[in-house]
PDB file of C-alpha atoms in Angstrom:
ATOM      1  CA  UNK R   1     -61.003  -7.897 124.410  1.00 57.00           C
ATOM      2  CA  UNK R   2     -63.508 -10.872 125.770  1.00 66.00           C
ATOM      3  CA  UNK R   3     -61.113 -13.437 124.095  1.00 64.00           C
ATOM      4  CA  UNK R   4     -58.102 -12.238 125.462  1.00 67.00           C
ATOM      5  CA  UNK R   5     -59.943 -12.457 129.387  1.00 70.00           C
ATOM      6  CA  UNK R   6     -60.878 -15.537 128.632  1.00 70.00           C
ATOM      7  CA  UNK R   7     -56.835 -16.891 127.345  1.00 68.00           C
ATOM      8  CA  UNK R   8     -56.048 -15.106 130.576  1.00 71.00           C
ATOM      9  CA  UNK R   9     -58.043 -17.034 132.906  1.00 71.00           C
ATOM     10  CA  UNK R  10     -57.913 -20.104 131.212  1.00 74.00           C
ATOM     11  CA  UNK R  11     -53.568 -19.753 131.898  1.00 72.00           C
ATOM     12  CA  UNK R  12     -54.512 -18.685 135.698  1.00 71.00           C
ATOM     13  CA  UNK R  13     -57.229 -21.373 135.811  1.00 75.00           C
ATOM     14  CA  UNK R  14     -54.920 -24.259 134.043  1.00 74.00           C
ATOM     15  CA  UNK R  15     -51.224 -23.234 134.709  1.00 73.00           C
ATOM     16  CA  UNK R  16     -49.182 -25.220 131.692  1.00 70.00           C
ATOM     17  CA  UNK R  17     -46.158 -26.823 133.677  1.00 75.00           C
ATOM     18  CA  UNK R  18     -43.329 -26.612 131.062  1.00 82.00           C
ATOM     19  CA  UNK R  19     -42.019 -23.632 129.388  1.00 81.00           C
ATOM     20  CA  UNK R  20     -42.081 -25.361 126.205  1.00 85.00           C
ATOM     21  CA  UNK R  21     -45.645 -25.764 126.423  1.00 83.00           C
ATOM     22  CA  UNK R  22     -46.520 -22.412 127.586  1.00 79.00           C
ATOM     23  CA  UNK R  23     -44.511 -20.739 124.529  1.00 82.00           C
ATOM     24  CA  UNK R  24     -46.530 -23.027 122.272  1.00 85.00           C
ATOM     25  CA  UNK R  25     -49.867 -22.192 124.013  1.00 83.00           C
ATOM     26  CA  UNK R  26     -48.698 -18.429 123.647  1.00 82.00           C
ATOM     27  CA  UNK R  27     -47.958 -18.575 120.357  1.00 86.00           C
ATOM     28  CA  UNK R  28     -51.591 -20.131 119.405  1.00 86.00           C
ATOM     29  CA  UNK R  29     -53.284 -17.547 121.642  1.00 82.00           C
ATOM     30  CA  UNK R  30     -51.430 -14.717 119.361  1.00 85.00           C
ATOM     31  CA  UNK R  31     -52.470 -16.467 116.059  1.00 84.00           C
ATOM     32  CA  UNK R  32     -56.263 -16.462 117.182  1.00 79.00           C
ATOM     33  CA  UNK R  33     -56.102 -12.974 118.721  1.00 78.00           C
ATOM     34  CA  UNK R  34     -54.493 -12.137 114.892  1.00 79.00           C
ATOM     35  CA  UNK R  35     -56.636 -13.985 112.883  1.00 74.00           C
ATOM     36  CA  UNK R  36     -59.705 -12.515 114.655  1.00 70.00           C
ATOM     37  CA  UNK R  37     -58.012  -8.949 114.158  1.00 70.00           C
ATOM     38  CA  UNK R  38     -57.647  -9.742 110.758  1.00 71.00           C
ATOM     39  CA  UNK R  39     -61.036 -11.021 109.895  1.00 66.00           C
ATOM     40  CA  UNK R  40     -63.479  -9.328 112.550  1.00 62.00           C
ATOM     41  CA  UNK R  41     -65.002 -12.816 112.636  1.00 58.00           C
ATOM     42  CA  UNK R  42     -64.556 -16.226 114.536  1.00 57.00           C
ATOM     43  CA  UNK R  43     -65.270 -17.664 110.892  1.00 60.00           C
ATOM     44  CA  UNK R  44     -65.052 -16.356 107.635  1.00 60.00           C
ATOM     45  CA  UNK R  45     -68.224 -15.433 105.930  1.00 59.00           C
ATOM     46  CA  UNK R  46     -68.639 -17.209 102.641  1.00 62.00           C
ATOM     47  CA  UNK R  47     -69.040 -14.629  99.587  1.00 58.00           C
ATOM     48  CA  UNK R  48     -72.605 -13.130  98.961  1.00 47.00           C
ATOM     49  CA  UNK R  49     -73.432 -14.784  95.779  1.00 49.00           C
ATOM     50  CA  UNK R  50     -75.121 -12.296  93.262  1.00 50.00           C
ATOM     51  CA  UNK R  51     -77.149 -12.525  90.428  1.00 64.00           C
ATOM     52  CA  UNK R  52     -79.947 -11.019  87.979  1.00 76.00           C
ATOM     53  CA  UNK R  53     -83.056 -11.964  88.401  1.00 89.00           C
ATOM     54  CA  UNK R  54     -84.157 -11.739  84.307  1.00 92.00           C
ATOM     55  CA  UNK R  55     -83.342 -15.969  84.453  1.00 91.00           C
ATOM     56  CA  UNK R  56     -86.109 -16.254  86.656  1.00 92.00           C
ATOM     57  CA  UNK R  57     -88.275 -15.450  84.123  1.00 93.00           C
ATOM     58  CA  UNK R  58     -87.637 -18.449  81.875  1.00 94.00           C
ATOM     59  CA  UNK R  59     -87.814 -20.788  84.516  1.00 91.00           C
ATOM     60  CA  UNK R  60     -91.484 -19.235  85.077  1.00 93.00           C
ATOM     61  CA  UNK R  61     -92.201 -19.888  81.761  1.00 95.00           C
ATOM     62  CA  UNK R  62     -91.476 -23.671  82.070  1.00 94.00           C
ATOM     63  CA  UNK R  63     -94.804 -24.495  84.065  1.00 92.00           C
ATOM     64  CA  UNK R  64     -98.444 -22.891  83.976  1.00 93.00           C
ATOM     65  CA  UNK R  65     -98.578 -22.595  87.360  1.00 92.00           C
ATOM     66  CA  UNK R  66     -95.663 -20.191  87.545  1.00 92.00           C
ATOM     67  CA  UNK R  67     -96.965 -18.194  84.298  1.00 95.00           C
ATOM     68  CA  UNK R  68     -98.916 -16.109  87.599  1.00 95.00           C
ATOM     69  CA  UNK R  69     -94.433 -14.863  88.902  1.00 93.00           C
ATOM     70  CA  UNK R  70     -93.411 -14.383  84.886  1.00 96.00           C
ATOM     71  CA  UNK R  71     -96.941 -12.204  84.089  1.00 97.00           C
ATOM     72  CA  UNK R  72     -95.669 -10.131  87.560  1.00 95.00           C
ATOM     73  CA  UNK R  73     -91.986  -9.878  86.703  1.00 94.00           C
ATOM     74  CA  UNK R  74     -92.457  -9.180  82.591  1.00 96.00           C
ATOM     75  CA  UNK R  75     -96.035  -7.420  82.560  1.00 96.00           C
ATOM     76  CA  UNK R  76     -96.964 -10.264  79.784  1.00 97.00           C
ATOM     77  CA  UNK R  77     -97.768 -13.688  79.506  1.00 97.00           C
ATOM     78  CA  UNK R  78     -95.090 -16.334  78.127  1.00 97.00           C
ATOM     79  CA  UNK R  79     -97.149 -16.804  75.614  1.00 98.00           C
ATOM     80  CA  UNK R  80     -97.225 -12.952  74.283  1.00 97.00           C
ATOM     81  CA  UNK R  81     -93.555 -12.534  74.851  1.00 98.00           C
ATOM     82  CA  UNK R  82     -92.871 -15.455  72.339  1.00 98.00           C
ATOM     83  CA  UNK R  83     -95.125 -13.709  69.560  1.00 97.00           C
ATOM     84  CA  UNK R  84     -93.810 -10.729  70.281  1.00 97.00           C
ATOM     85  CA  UNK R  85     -90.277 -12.135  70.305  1.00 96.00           C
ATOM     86  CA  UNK R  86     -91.141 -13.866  66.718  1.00 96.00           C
ATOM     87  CA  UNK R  87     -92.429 -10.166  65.835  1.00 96.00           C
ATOM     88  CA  UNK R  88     -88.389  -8.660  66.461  1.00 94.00           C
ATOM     89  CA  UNK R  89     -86.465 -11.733  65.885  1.00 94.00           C
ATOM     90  CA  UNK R  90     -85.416 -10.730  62.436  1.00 92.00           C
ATOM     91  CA  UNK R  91     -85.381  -6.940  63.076  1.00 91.00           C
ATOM     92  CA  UNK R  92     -81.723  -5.197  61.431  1.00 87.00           C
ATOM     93  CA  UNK R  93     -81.388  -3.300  64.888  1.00 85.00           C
ATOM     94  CA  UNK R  94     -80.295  -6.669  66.662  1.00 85.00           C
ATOM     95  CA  UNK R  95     -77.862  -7.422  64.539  1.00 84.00           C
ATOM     96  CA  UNK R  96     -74.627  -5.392  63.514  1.00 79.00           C
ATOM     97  CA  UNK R  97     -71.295  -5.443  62.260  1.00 79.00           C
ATOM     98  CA  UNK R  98     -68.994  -4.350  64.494  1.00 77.00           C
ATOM     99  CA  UNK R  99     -67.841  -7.293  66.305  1.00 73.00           C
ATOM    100  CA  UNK R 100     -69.160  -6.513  69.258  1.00 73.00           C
ATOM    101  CA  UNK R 101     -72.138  -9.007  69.983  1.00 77.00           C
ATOM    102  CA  UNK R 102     -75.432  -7.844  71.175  1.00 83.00           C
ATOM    103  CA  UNK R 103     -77.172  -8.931  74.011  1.00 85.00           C
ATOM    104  CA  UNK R 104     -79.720 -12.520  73.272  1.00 90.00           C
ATOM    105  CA  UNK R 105     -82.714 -10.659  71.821  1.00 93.00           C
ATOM    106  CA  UNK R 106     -84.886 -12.531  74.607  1.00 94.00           C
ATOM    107  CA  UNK R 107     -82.614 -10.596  77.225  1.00 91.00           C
ATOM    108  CA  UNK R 108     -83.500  -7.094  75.515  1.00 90.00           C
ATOM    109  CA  UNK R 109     -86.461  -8.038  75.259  1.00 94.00           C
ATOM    110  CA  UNK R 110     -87.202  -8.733  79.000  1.00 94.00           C
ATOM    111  CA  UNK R 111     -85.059  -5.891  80.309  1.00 90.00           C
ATOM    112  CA  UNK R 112     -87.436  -3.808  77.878  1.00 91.00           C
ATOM    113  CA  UNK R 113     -90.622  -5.151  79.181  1.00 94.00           C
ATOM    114  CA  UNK R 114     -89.866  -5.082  82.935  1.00 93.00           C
ATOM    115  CA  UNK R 115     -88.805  -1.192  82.261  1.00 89.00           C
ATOM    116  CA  UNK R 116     -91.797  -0.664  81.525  1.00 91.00           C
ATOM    117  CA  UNK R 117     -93.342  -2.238  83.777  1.00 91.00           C
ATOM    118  CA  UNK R 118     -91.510   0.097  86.542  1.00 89.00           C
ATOM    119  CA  UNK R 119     -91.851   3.609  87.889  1.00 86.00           C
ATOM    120  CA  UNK R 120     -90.242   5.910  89.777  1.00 81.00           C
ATOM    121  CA  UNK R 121     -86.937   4.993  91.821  1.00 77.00           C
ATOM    122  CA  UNK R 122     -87.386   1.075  90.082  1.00 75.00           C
ATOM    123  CA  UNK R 123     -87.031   2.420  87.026  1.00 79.00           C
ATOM    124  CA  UNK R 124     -83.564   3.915  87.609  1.00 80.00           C
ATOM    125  CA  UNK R 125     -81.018   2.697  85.038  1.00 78.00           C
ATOM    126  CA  UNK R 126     -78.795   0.872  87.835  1.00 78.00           C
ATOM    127  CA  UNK R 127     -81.568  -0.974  89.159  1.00 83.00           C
ATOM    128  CA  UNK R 128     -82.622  -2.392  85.519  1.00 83.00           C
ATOM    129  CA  UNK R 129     -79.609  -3.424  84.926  1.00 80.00           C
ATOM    130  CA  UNK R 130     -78.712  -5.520  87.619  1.00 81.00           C
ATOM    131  CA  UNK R 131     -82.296  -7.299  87.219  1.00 85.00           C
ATOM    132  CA  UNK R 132     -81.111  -8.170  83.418  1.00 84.00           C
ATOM    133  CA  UNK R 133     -77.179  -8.761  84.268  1.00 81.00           C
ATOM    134  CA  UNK R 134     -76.264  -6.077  81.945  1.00 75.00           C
ATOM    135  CA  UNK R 135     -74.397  -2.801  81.479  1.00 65.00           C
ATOM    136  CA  UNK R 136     -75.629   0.985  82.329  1.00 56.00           C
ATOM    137  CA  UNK R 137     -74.473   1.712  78.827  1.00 56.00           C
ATOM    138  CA  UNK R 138     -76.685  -1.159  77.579  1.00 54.00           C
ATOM    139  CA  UNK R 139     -79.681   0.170  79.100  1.00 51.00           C
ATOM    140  CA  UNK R 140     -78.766   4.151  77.780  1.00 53.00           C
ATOM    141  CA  UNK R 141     -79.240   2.746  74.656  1.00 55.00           C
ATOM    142  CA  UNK R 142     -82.841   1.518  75.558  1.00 56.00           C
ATOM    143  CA  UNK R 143     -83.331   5.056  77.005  1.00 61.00           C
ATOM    144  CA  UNK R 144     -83.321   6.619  73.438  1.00 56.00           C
ATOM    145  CA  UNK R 145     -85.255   4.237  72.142  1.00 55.00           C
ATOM    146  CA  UNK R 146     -87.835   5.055  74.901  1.00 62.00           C
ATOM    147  CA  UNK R 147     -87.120   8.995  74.310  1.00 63.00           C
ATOM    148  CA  UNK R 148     -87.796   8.173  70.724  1.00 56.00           C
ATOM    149  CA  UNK R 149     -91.174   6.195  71.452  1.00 56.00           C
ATOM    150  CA  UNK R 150     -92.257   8.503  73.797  1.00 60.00           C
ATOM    151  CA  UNK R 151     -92.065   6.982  76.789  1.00 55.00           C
ATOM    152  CA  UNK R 152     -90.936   8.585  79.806  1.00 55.00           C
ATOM    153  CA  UNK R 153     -89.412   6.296  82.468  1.00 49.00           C
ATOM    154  CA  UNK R 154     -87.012   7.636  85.088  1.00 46.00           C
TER     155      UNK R 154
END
């Protein structure tokens, strides 16, 4: 409503003098008035960019004095997640036959560990899933294995 006050006294304040011009101004002042109808904005919005935040992780792990962020995210130091990584490497249940590939064993890994490392509403299934960048269904499958262990997350 402002904008179209303001094309309204701008015309009263700065009469055009042919009608030429005036259908041309017109025209401009209903392309705005659409465009801003259209989009709710002056100027677009770029897109919110999204991502997991599991890759933050390895870049913690590049440089001691981030090992403090990677202890906080994982529950465990780089150093223990690569020996316990060398532990599972070569265990049958990461690899399989179906043709379907299976998450990087360092992902699984990390999505396990930071699961753990949650409780109540952070533990949810939705919310460890977008921190690895993976499917519900993948983490369903980590529920078992936690039913099976014994350990009761939410």
């Amino acid at each position: 409503m402002t904008n179209i006050l303001l094309m309204i006294l701008q015309a009263v304040s700065h009469p055009l003098e042919t009608l030429e011009d005036l259908a041309q101004k017109l025209n401009l002042d209903i392309g705005c008035i659409l465009a801003i109808h259209q989009t709710q904005y002056l100027q677009g919005w770029p897109p919110v960019l999204k991502s997991s935040s599991l890759h933050l992780a390895w870049e913690y792990a590049q440089f001691p004095s981030d090992h403090h962020c990677f202890v906080n995210m994982l529950r465990v130091s780089p150093e223990v997640f690569q020996v316990i990584l060398s532990l599972i490497k070569d265990h049958p249940v990461f690899f399989n036959n179906s043709g379907n590939a299976q998450e990087a064993i360092e992902v699984q890994l990390g999505a396990t560990l930071y699961r753990m490392g949650q409780y109540g509403n952070g533990a949810s299934l939705e919310d460890i899933a977008h921190f690895a960048d993976c499917s519900k269904g993948a983490e369903q499958e980590k529920c078992w294995v936690d039913g099976h262990l014994g350990f009761k997350g939410t």
